Short mmCIF file of C-alpha atoms in Angstrom, two decimals:
data_model
loop_
_atom_site.label_atom_id
_atom_site.label_comp_id
_atom_site.label_asym_id
_atom_site.label_seq_id
_atom_site.Cartn_x
_atom_site.Cartn_y
_atom_site.Cartn_z
CA MET A 1365 20.94 -10.75 17.60
CA GLN A 1366 18.10 -12.86 18.46
CA ILE A 1367 18.41 -16.05 16.87
CA GLU A 1368 14.92 -17.74 17.83
CA VAL A 1369 13.05 -14.90 16.66
CA LEU A 1370 15.21 -14.58 13.31
CA LEU A 1371 14.88 -18.14 12.29
CA PRO A 1372 10.76 -18.73 12.25
CA LEU A 1373 11.03 -15.66 10.52
CA ILE A 1374 13.34 -16.43 7.29
CA ALA A 1375 11.34 -19.28 7.63
CA TYR A 1376 8.35 -17.23 6.61
CA LEU A 1377 10.24 -14.94 4.20
CA LEU A 1378 11.30 -18.55 2.54
CA LEU A 1379 7.41 -19.23 2.09
CA VAL A 1380 6.59 -15.77 0.87
CA PHE A 1381 9.54 -16.79 -2.33
CA GLY A 1382 8.01 -20.12 -2.97
CA LEU A 1383 4.41 -18.59 -3.35
CA SER A 1384 6.63 -16.06 -5.75
CA VAL A 1385 7.91 -19.13 -7.64
CA TYR A 1386 4.82 -20.81 -7.66
CA ALA A 1387 2.81 -17.20 -8.72
CA TYR A 1388 5.71 -17.28 -11.46
CA THR A 1389 4.85 -20.70 -12.89
CA ARG A 1390 1.08 -20.58 -12.61
CA ARG A 1391 0.88 -17.37 -15.05
CA GLN A 1392 -1.47 -18.27 -17.68
CA GLN A 1393 -0.83 -17.28 -21.59
CA GLY A 1394 -2.16 -14.18 -23.36
CA ASN A 1395 -1.35 -10.46 -22.33
CA PHE A 1396 1.31 -9.63 -20.19
CA LEU A 1397 0.16 -6.65 -18.90
CA THR A 1398 -3.01 -8.06 -17.46
CA GLU A 1399 -1.45 -10.82 -16.51
CA TYR A 1400 1.85 -9.47 -14.90
CA PHE A 1401 -0.14 -6.40 -13.54
CA LEU A 1402 -3.73 -7.98 -12.68
CA GLY A 1403 -3.07 -11.74 -12.36
CA ASN A 1404 -5.66 -12.10 -15.45
CA ARG A 1405 -8.34 -10.30 -13.30
CA SER A 1406 -9.28 -14.06 -11.75
CA MET A 1407 -9.83 -13.42 -7.57
CA GLY A 1408 -12.17 -14.73 -6.18
CA GLY A 1409 -14.11 -13.51 -2.98
CA PHE A 1410 -11.69 -15.22 -0.04
CA VAL A 1411 -8.53 -13.30 -1.61
CA LEU A 1412 -9.97 -10.53 -3.19
CA ALA A 1413 -10.88 -9.64 0.74
CA MET A 1414 -7.44 -10.58 1.68
CA THR A 1415 -5.66 -8.87 -0.90
CA LEU A 1416 -7.60 -5.35 -0.18
CA THR A 1417 -7.47 -5.55 3.29
CA ALA A 1418 -3.89 -6.16 3.40
CA THR A 1419 -3.16 -3.52 0.91
CA TYR A 1420 -5.08 -1.13 3.71
CA ILE A 1421 -3.58 -2.43 6.87
CA SER A 1422 0.19 -1.29 6.53
CA ALA A 1423 3.08 -0.17 8.34
CA SER A 1424 0.86 2.21 9.79
CA SER A 1425 -1.60 0.10 10.92
CA PHE A 1426 0.99 -2.72 12.63
CA ILE A 1427 3.64 -0.01 13.67
CA GLY A 1428 2.05 3.69 13.77
CA GLY A 1429 -1.20 3.47 14.66
CA PRO A 1430 -0.37 1.35 17.44
CA GLY A 1431 2.48 3.81 18.27
CA ALA A 1432 0.06 6.34 18.02
CA ALA A 1433 -2.23 4.64 20.93
CA TYR A 1434 0.32 3.94 22.68
CA LYS A 1435 1.10 7.82 23.43
CA PHE A 1436 -2.55 8.85 23.74
CA GLY A 1437 -4.08 5.95 24.83
CA LEU A 1438 -7.52 4.63 24.34
CA GLY A 1439 -8.95 7.52 22.80
CA TRP A 1440 -6.88 6.55 19.68
CA VAL A 1441 -8.56 3.17 19.48
CA LEU A 1442 -12.07 4.24 18.99
CA LEU A 1443 -10.57 6.49 16.54
CA ALA A 1444 -9.08 4.18 14.63
CA MET A 1445 -12.41 1.73 14.55
CA ILE A 1446 -13.88 4.52 12.12
CA GLN A 1447 -11.73 2.68 9.33
CA LEU A 1448 -14.19 -0.44 9.65
CA PRO A 1449 -15.84 0.41 6.74
CA ALA A 1450 -13.02 0.92 4.49
CA VAL A 1451 -13.51 -2.13 2.45
CA TRP A 1452 -17.19 -2.05 2.15
CA LEU A 1453 -16.58 1.58 0.60
CA SER A 1454 -14.53 0.70 -1.84
CA LEU A 1455 -15.68 -1.96 -3.07
CA GLY A 1456 -19.33 -0.74 -2.67
CA VAL A 1457 -18.53 2.45 -4.45
CA LEU A 1458 -16.14 1.28 -7.11
CA GLY A 1459 -17.16 -2.51 -7.28
CA LYS A 1460 -19.05 -3.74 -10.44
CA LYS A 1461 -19.04 -0.53 -12.41
CA PHE A 1462 -15.47 0.11 -11.94
CA ALA A 1463 -14.71 -3.29 -12.87
CA ILE A 1464 -17.38 -3.61 -16.01
CA LEU A 1465 -15.62 -0.60 -17.09
CA ALA A 1466 -12.24 -1.55 -16.85
CA ARG A 1467 -13.03 -4.83 -18.95
CA ARG A 1468 -14.68 -3.18 -21.79
CA TYR A 1469 -11.25 -0.64 -21.76
CA ASN A 1470 -9.06 -3.79 -20.93
CA ALA A 1471 -7.38 -1.07 -18.60
CA VAL A 1472 -4.54 -1.90 -16.59
CA THR A 1473 -3.95 0.68 -14.56
CA LEU A 1474 -6.20 3.67 -13.38
CA ASN A 1475 -4.22 5.72 -15.78
CA ASP A 1476 -6.08 3.55 -17.77
CA MET A 1477 -9.54 4.09 -16.90
CA LEU A 1478 -8.80 7.72 -16.38
CA PHE A 1479 -7.25 8.05 -20.09
CA ALA A 1480 -9.96 5.79 -21.24
CA ARG A 1481 -13.11 8.32 -19.60
CA TYR A 1482 -11.48 11.54 -20.21
CA GLN A 1483 -9.67 11.31 -23.09
CA SER A 1484 -6.77 13.57 -22.20
CA ARG A 1485 -2.88 12.71 -22.07
CA LEU A 1486 -1.88 15.30 -19.92
CA LEU A 1487 -4.13 14.40 -17.39
CA VAL A 1488 -2.72 11.03 -17.57
CA TRP A 1489 0.93 12.52 -17.33
CA LEU A 1490 -0.36 14.51 -13.79
CA ALA A 1491 -2.21 11.33 -12.24
CA SER A 1492 1.40 9.30 -13.57
CA LEU A 1493 4.06 11.71 -11.66
CA SER A 1494 1.44 12.19 -8.35
CA LEU A 1495 1.44 8.80 -8.06
CA LEU A 1496 4.57 8.03 -8.28
CA VAL A 1497 5.75 11.10 -5.77
CA ALA A 1498 3.20 9.94 -3.26
CA PHE A 1499 4.17 6.37 -3.49
CA LEU A 1500 7.69 7.16 -3.08
CA GLY A 1501 6.76 8.61 0.33
CA ALA A 1502 4.35 5.48 0.82
CA MET A 1503 6.42 3.12 0.44
CA THR A 1504 9.25 4.59 1.91
CA VAL A 1505 7.36 4.43 5.36
CA GLN A 1506 6.73 0.63 4.63
CA PHE A 1507 10.31 0.11 4.35
CA ILE A 1508 11.24 2.42 7.65
CA GLY A 1509 8.41 0.15 9.36
CA GLY A 1510 9.94 -3.52 8.37
CA ALA A 1511 13.45 -2.11 9.13
CA ARG A 1512 12.25 -0.89 12.49
CA LEU A 1513 10.36 -4.41 13.16
CA LEU A 1514 13.92 -6.59 12.55
CA GLU A 1515 16.22 -3.97 14.88
CA THR A 1516 13.28 -4.11 17.88
CA ALA A 1517 12.50 -7.76 17.67
CA ALA A 1518 15.46 -9.43 16.36
CA GLY A 1519 18.34 -7.74 17.38
CA ILE A 1520 19.78 -7.05 13.85
CA PRO A 1521 20.85 -3.25 12.98
CA TYR A 1522 18.32 -0.80 11.44
CA ASP A 1523 21.03 -0.74 8.53
CA THR A 1524 21.23 -4.27 7.91
CA GLY A 1525 17.42 -5.19 8.28
CA LEU A 1526 16.50 -2.00 6.08
CA LEU A 1527 18.92 -3.86 3.54
CA ILE A 1528 17.13 -7.15 3.76
CA PHE A 1529 13.75 -6.67 4.45
CA GLY A 1530 13.88 -4.32 1.56
CA ILE A 1531 15.88 -6.34 -1.09
CA SER A 1532 13.37 -9.13 -0.33
CA ILE A 1533 10.50 -6.78 -0.82
CA ALA A 1534 12.00 -5.82 -4.63
CA LEU A 1535 13.05 -9.28 -5.63
CA TYR A 1536 9.62 -11.14 -4.88
CA THR A 1537 7.21 -8.01 -6.26
CA ALA A 1538 9.92 -7.82 -9.20
CA PHE A 1539 9.45 -11.90 -9.96
CA GLY A 1540 5.98 -12.76 -9.44
CA GLY A 1541 3.93 -9.77 -10.52
CA PHE A 1542 0.06 -9.54 -9.18
CA ARG A 1543 -0.51 -12.63 -8.86
CA ALA A 1544 2.43 -13.74 -6.57
CA SER A 1545 0.82 -10.03 -4.76
CA VAL A 1546 -2.43 -11.67 -3.92
CA LEU A 1547 -1.37 -15.00 -3.08
CA ASN A 1548 1.19 -13.82 -0.77
CA ASP A 1549 -1.46 -11.12 0.19
CA ALA A 1550 -3.68 -14.01 1.32
CA MET A 1551 -1.30 -16.06 3.48
CA GLN A 1552 -0.42 -12.73 5.37
CA GLY A 1553 -4.04 -11.68 6.33
CA LEU A 1554 -4.15 -14.87 8.22
CA VAL A 1555 -1.08 -14.71 9.44
CA MET A 1556 -2.16 -11.31 10.60
CA LEU A 1557 -5.07 -12.24 11.77
CA LEU A 1558 -3.79 -15.36 14.12
CA GLY A 1559 -1.06 -13.24 15.47
CA THR A 1560 -3.16 -9.83 16.13
CA ILE A 1561 -5.55 -12.23 18.37
CA LEU A 1562 -2.29 -14.20 20.14
CA LEU A 1563 -0.86 -10.96 20.70
CA LEU A 1564 -4.00 -8.88 22.46
CA PHE A 1565 -4.52 -11.44 24.94
CA ALA A 1566 -1.20 -12.01 25.29
CA VAL A 1567 -0.78 -8.30 26.43
CA ILE A 1568 -3.37 -8.34 27.94
CA HIS A 1569 -2.41 -11.57 30.20
CA ALA A 1570 1.14 -9.78 30.90
CA ALA A 1571 -0.63 -6.61 32.15
CA GLY A 1572 -2.67 -8.72 35.12
CA GLY A 1573 -6.18 -8.24 32.95
CA LEU A 1574 -7.98 -5.81 31.12
CA HIS A 1575 -9.83 -3.92 34.26
CA THR A 1576 -6.16 -4.18 35.68
CA ALA A 1577 -4.20 -2.59 32.65
CA ILE A 1578 -6.80 0.16 32.59
CA ASP A 1579 -6.24 1.04 36.32
CA LYS A 1580 -2.46 1.46 35.15
CA LEU A 1581 -2.85 3.66 32.06
CA GLN A 1582 -5.16 5.73 34.19
CA GLN A 1583 -2.27 6.37 37.20
CA ILE A 1584 0.20 7.07 34.53
CA ASP A 1585 -2.47 9.50 33.11
CA PRO A 1586 -6.08 10.16 33.40
CA LYS A 1587 -6.33 11.39 30.37
CA LEU A 1588 -5.07 7.57 28.22
CA VAL A 1589 -8.31 6.35 29.19
CA SER A 1590 -10.52 9.67 27.96
CA VAL A 1591 -12.17 9.88 24.27
CA HIS A 1592 -9.76 12.47 23.97
CA GLY A 1593 -6.88 11.07 24.17
CA GLY A 1594 -3.04 12.16 25.40
CA ASP A 1595 -2.76 15.86 24.97
CA ASP A 1596 -6.41 16.28 24.18
CA VAL A 1597 -5.71 15.40 20.31
CA LEU A 1598 -9.06 14.03 19.78
CA SER A 1599 -10.84 16.83 18.95
CA LEU A 1600 -14.21 16.49 17.50
CA PRO A 1601 -13.02 17.78 14.04
CA PHE A 1602 -9.79 16.19 14.07
CA MET A 1603 -11.40 12.60 14.37
CA ALA A 1604 -14.35 13.88 11.58
CA SER A 1605 -11.03 14.45 9.48
CA PHE A 1606 -9.27 11.70 10.04
CA TRP A 1607 -12.78 9.33 8.85
CA ILE A 1608 -12.23 11.36 6.00
CA LEU A 1609 -8.53 10.80 5.28
CA VAL A 1610 -8.66 7.06 5.98
CA CYS A 1611 -11.89 6.19 5.69
CA PHE A 1612 -13.78 7.78 2.92
CA GLY A 1613 -10.62 8.85 1.02
CA VAL A 1614 -9.24 5.10 0.69
CA ILE A 1615 -12.19 5.11 -2.01
CA GLY A 1616 -9.60 6.99 -4.12
CA LEU A 1617 -6.04 5.58 -3.44
CA PRO A 1618 -4.56 3.87 -6.87
CA HIS A 1619 -3.68 0.85 -5.00
CA THR A 1620 -7.05 0.41 -3.85
CA ALA A 1621 -8.76 1.05 -6.97
CA VAL A 1622 -7.25 -1.92 -8.79
CA ARG A 1623 -7.93 -4.60 -6.92
CA CYS A 1624 -11.41 -3.61 -7.94
CA ILE A 1625 -10.86 -4.05 -11.32
CA SER A 1626 -8.88 -7.67 -10.90
CA TYR A 1627 -11.79 -9.44 -9.58
CA LYS A 1628 -13.34 -12.86 -11.03
CA ASP A 1629 -17.14 -11.99 -10.74
CA SER A 1630 -20.05 -10.26 -8.84
CA LYS A 1631 -20.32 -13.34 -6.06
CA ALA A 1632 -16.20 -12.41 -5.24
CA VAL A 1633 -17.27 -8.69 -5.15
CA HIS A 1634 -19.81 -9.81 -2.43
CA ARG A 1635 -18.14 -11.81 -0.13
CA GLY A 1636 -14.90 -9.70 -0.54
CA ILE A 1637 -17.04 -6.68 1.05
CA VAL A 1638 -18.19 -9.35 3.97
CA LEU A 1639 -15.14 -10.76 4.67
CA GLY A 1640 -12.87 -7.77 4.28
CA THR A 1641 -15.56 -5.91 6.49
CA ILE A 1642 -14.25 -8.62 9.40
CA VAL A 1643 -11.03 -8.62 8.72
CA VAL A 1644 -10.18 -4.59 8.99
CA ALA A 1645 -12.29 -5.06 12.49
CA VAL A 1646 -10.49 -7.66 13.77
CA LEU A 1647 -6.71 -6.15 13.11
CA MET A 1648 -7.97 -2.84 13.68
CA LEU A 1649 -9.07 -3.43 17.13
CA GLY A 1650 -6.86 -6.39 18.08
CA MET A 1651 -3.15 -3.90 17.08
CA HIS A 1652 -4.60 -0.58 18.73
CA LEU A 1653 -6.09 -1.88 21.85
CA ALA A 1654 -2.73 -4.05 21.92
CA GLY A 1655 -0.68 -0.50 21.26
CA ALA A 1656 -2.74 1.15 24.07
CA LEU A 1657 -2.65 -1.21 26.87
CA GLY A 1658 1.01 -1.92 25.82
CA ARG A 1659 1.61 1.28 27.73
CA ALA A 1660 0.79 -0.74 30.94
CA VAL A 1661 3.19 -3.00 30.51
CA LEU A 1662 5.87 -1.19 28.88
CA PRO A 1663 5.12 2.42 30.45
CA ASP A 1664 8.99 4.45 29.34
CA LEU A 1665 9.05 3.08 25.64
CA LYS A 1666 10.99 6.48 24.04
CA ILE A 1667 10.01 5.39 20.41
CA PRO A 1668 5.93 4.83 20.80
CA ASP A 1669 6.57 3.41 17.27
CA GLN A 1670 8.56 0.30 18.86
CA VAL A 1671 5.79 -0.89 21.43
CA ILE A 1672 4.51 -3.62 18.80
CA PRO A 1673 8.17 -5.36 18.08
CA THR A 1674 9.08 -4.80 22.06
CA LEU A 1675 6.15 -6.10 22.96
CA MET A 1676 6.37 -9.07 20.79
CA ILE A 1677 9.51 -9.70 22.67
CA THR A 1678 8.13 -9.27 26.03
CA VAL A 1679 5.09 -11.09 25.88
CA LEU A 1680 5.83 -13.55 24.05
CA PRO A 1681 8.13 -16.80 24.22
CA PRO A 1682 11.54 -16.60 21.82
CA TYR A 1683 9.98 -18.68 19.14
CA ALA A 1684 6.71 -17.37 19.35
CA ALA A 1685 7.43 -13.76 18.94
CA GLY A 1686 9.62 -14.86 15.85
CA ILE A 1687 5.86 -16.69 14.24
CA PHE A 1688 4.48 -13.79 15.03
CA LEU A 1689 6.35 -10.96 13.82
CA ALA A 1690 5.32 -11.57 10.35
CA ALA A 1691 2.01 -10.85 11.46
CA PRO A 1692 3.19 -6.84 11.06
CA MET A 1693 5.72 -7.93 8.50
CA ALA A 1694 3.12 -9.16 6.07
CA ALA A 1695 1.05 -5.77 6.67
CA ILE A 1696 3.86 -4.46 5.69
CA MET A 1697 5.08 -6.37 3.12
CA SER A 1698 1.38 -6.59 1.04
CA THR A 1699 0.97 -2.97 1.28
CA ILE A 1700 4.75 -2.16 -0.35
CA ASN A 1701 4.24 -5.28 -2.93
CA ALA A 1702 0.75 -3.63 -3.68
CA GLN A 1703 2.43 0.89 -4.10
CA LEU A 1704 5.36 -1.08 -5.52
CA LEU A 1705 3.20 -3.09 -8.45
CA GLN A 1706 1.36 0.09 -9.35
CA SER A 1707 4.24 1.96 -9.62
CA SER A 1708 5.85 -0.23 -11.77
CA ALA A 1709 2.68 -0.11 -13.62
CA THR A 1710 2.43 3.36 -13.92
CA ILE A 1711 6.01 3.57 -15.46
CA VAL A 1712 5.60 0.93 -18.28
CA LYS A 1713 2.00 1.23 -19.02
CA ASP A 1714 0.95 5.11 -18.65
CA LEU A 1715 4.81 6.81 -19.22
CA TYR A 1716 6.70 4.13 -21.16
CA LEU A 1717 3.65 2.78 -23.39
CA GLY A 1718 2.45 6.61 -23.74
CA ILE A 1719 5.70 7.37 -25.35
CA LYS A 1720 6.49 4.34 -27.40
CA PRO A 1721 2.83 2.63 -28.38
CA ASP A 1722 4.64 0.67 -30.99
CA GLN A 1723 6.76 -1.52 -28.13
CA LEU A 1724 3.10 -3.02 -26.76
CA ALA A 1725 4.42 -5.74 -29.53
CA ASN A 1726 7.46 -6.51 -28.05
CA GLU A 1727 6.70 -8.96 -24.98
CA ARG A 1728 9.93 -10.26 -24.34
CA LYS A 1729 10.98 -6.12 -23.86
CA LEU A 1730 8.22 -5.45 -21.36
CA LYS A 1731 8.49 -8.17 -19.06
CA ARG A 1732 12.30 -7.43 -19.08
CA PHE A 1733 11.47 -3.47 -18.60
CA SER A 1734 8.49 -4.53 -15.77
CA SER A 1735 10.67 -6.43 -13.93
CA TRP A 1736 13.77 -4.12 -13.71
CA ALA A 1737 11.21 -1.14 -13.30
CA THR A 1738 9.65 -2.84 -10.18
CA PHE A 1739 13.42 -4.17 -8.80
CA VAL A 1740 14.74 -0.48 -9.07
CA LEU A 1741 12.16 1.45 -7.78
CA GLY A 1742 12.49 -0.93 -4.54
CA LEU A 1743 15.97 -0.05 -4.74
CA LEU A 1744 15.06 3.42 -4.78
CA VAL A 1745 12.92 3.38 -1.62
CA LEU A 1746 15.32 1.18 0.12
CA LEU A 1747 18.21 4.73 0.15
CA ALA A 1748 14.84 7.10 1.03
CA ALA A 1749 14.14 5.23 4.18
CA TRP A 1750 17.63 5.13 5.44
CA ARG A 1751 17.31 8.02 7.92
CA PRO A 1752 13.49 7.37 9.26
CA PRO A 1753 11.66 9.91 11.72
CA GLU A 1754 10.56 9.05 14.99
CA MET A 1755 6.73 8.09 14.33
CA ILE A 1756 5.93 7.48 10.47
CA ILE A 1757 2.57 7.50 11.21
CA TRP A 1758 2.21 11.08 9.85
CA LEU A 1759 4.78 10.42 7.21
CA ASN A 1760 2.08 7.83 6.07
CA LEU A 1761 -0.71 9.85 5.92
CA LEU A 1762 0.30 12.55 4.12
CA ALA A 1763 1.49 10.24 1.30
CA PHE A 1764 -2.48 9.27 1.75
CA GLY A 1765 -3.43 12.46 1.52
CA GLY A 1766 -2.13 13.89 -1.01
CA LEU A 1767 -2.93 10.54 -3.42
CA GLU A 1768 -6.81 11.04 -2.28
CA ALA A 1769 -6.16 15.13 -2.78
CA VAL A 1770 -5.32 13.94 -6.44
CA PHE A 1771 -7.64 10.87 -7.51
CA LEU A 1772 -10.70 11.05 -5.69
CA TRP A 1773 -13.00 13.14 -7.70
CA PRO A 1774 -11.90 12.21 -11.45
CA LEU A 1775 -12.05 8.74 -9.83
CA VAL A 1776 -15.93 8.68 -8.34
CA LEU A 1777 -17.40 11.63 -10.84
CA GLY A 1778 -15.93 9.91 -13.75
CA LEU A 1779 -17.61 7.12 -13.01
CA TYR A 1780 -21.48 8.18 -11.73
CA TRP A 1781 -21.31 11.44 -13.38
CA GLU A 1782 -22.18 11.62 -17.16
CA ARG A 1783 -21.57 15.31 -17.89
CA ALA A 1784 -17.47 14.93 -15.96
CA ASN A 1785 -15.27 16.06 -18.84
CA ALA A 1786 -11.18 16.31 -18.45
CA THR A 1787 -11.22 20.19 -17.77
CA GLY A 1788 -13.27 19.37 -15.35
CA ALA A 1789 -10.94 16.66 -14.02
CA LEU A 1790 -7.11 18.25 -14.67
CA SER A 1791 -8.61 21.68 -12.54
CA SER A 1792 -9.67 18.60 -9.47
CA MET A 1793 -6.43 17.28 -9.28
CA ILE A 1794 -4.09 20.73 -9.85
CA VAL A 1795 -6.27 22.21 -7.17
CA GLY A 1796 -6.17 19.13 -5.16
CA ALA A 1797 -2.24 18.51 -5.07
CA VAL A 1798 -1.65 22.43 -4.69
CA CYS A 1799 -4.00 23.08 -1.68
CA TYR A 1800 -2.78 19.63 0.04
CA THR A 1801 0.71 20.41 -0.96
CA LEU A 1802 0.70 24.12 0.72
CA LEU A 1803 -1.52 23.07 3.63
CA ALA A 1804 0.52 20.54 5.06
CA SER A 1805 3.81 21.40 4.39
CA ILE A 1806 2.45 24.91 6.93
CA ASP A 1807 0.76 22.86 8.72
CA LEU A 1808 -2.32 24.90 8.98
CA HIS A 1809 -5.42 23.17 10.23
CA ILE A 1810 -8.44 25.44 9.19
CA ALA A 1811 -11.08 24.97 12.03
CA GLY A 1812 -9.07 22.05 13.47
CA LEU A 1813 -9.74 20.11 10.51
CA HIS A 1814 -7.23 18.27 8.57
CA PRO A 1815 -5.84 19.46 5.16
CA ILE A 1816 -7.19 16.80 3.44
CA VAL A 1817 -10.80 18.37 3.74
CA PRO A 1818 -10.63 21.41 2.68
CA SER A 1819 -8.53 19.92 -0.20
CA LEU A 1820 -11.42 17.61 -0.89
CA SER A 1821 -13.89 20.60 -0.64
CA LEU A 1822 -12.26 22.95 -2.87
CA SER A 1823 -10.94 20.39 -5.61
CA LEU A 1824 -14.54 19.17 -5.52
CA LEU A 1825 -15.31 22.71 -6.68
CA ALA A 1826 -13.01 23.43 -9.03
CA PHE A 1827 -13.92 19.53 -10.71
CA TYR A 1828 -17.74 21.76 -11.03
CA ILE A 1829 -16.30 25.04 -12.55
CA GLY A 1830 -13.83 23.23 -14.31
CA ASN A 1831 -16.60 21.29 -16.14
CA LYS A 1832 -18.54 24.25 -17.10
CA PHE A 1833 -15.43 25.71 -19.34
CA GLY A 1834 -14.20 22.40 -20.82
CA SER A 1835 -15.55 20.52 -23.71
CA PRO A 1836 -18.34 17.81 -23.14
CA ALA A 1837 -17.59 14.58 -22.25
CA ARG A 1838 -18.39 11.69 -24.42
CA GLU A 1839 -21.62 10.27 -24.29
CA THR A 1840 -21.18 6.45 -24.13
CA ALA A 1841 -18.09 6.88 -21.63
CA LEU A 1842 -20.23 5.41 -18.96
CA LYS A 1843 -23.35 3.78 -21.13
CA PRO A 1844 -23.50 -0.01 -21.45
CA SER A 1845 -22.25 -1.11 -24.67
#
């Protein structure tokens, strides 16, 4: 166990808990659910940018993505940069209209918005179950990433690291709620930026300079410096479908969408778009380039996902490695607390209060139930992460795709198409979920495309056909009050 690496990380975790305590003391009076799950819709532009970025940048971006860049080369770095417009698309498409309607409906969750728009309790139940299943997979990826970081960089056994990481996350999210989540996201976003820049420069220096590093990659395998990547994995259909999966489709991710109903005003949105896009650009380029060039420093890694933590302890002094270990840890923690809170909100608001609406006035019971739901979910995910796969990026993309196949069209068309109705939305959700599950299960890539492309295409068609047979939507649903 490397104490010099571990001490700065412990200090960082204590700071995270300190911010959670601060957030708890800053809770505002009023509706508990709006405060616990949305922070009373009080985010400014900087915090909005950082929380969206930190939520989007996950273990896949700091562990899985650089691991893929290590394996496939500079072509994967180019591929990663197609995620650049993700924040701009999320806030641009959802942004103001989503927030205005959320305030009108007093929506706390994405499913609140879907129910207010479509007036279908069946749709809410289907959406809730889909969200919980997909989030269990997505959060499992984050727990695996955190435990692997501690295992590789600090010398802590995987199982012990998983326990430390999982219990820490579950406790601070359950205790502090949304306000603690976004305050930590703001701090974690800054840590990620600083850690990414310094690690990239350290990797380039250790490789003998950028030119030397690329020469070494070419000597290992000329395909590592090709746009098609090692094993020629980066075909045009793959890249096109990857863009849909990790950029355009992000609009339909529930934990991203809920950030778009919790900001303060339109000024915050504009500032969030600019800052968020810049931060995503720096993090994506820096981490994936570090992963690709890391092969020139560490050519013989057996598990690609270990490239970033191994580079940290190889190219940085121990205390510096401990400090910058907090960068990928920050990315993972930010994504988990967003998904954990959204899952908890789904259980409490969409399922529990859907069955027992009379409990809405019992604030004390809701507080206790919300905190316990968050904590227990965290422990369940911890158990699911006990036996990890070799490369977590594929598991993460599988969960992402499932959420997008279910939520994208009901969310976007519900906002912008007045005639959209519940039958169309339900048809889209069912077809999207079934199609994506079948194609992903048998690993079928039609014309070289990722399963998300045919799934979204068919779910859009199903929405249109179902809409023809359903009852007309309420005329006032999208009109200003």
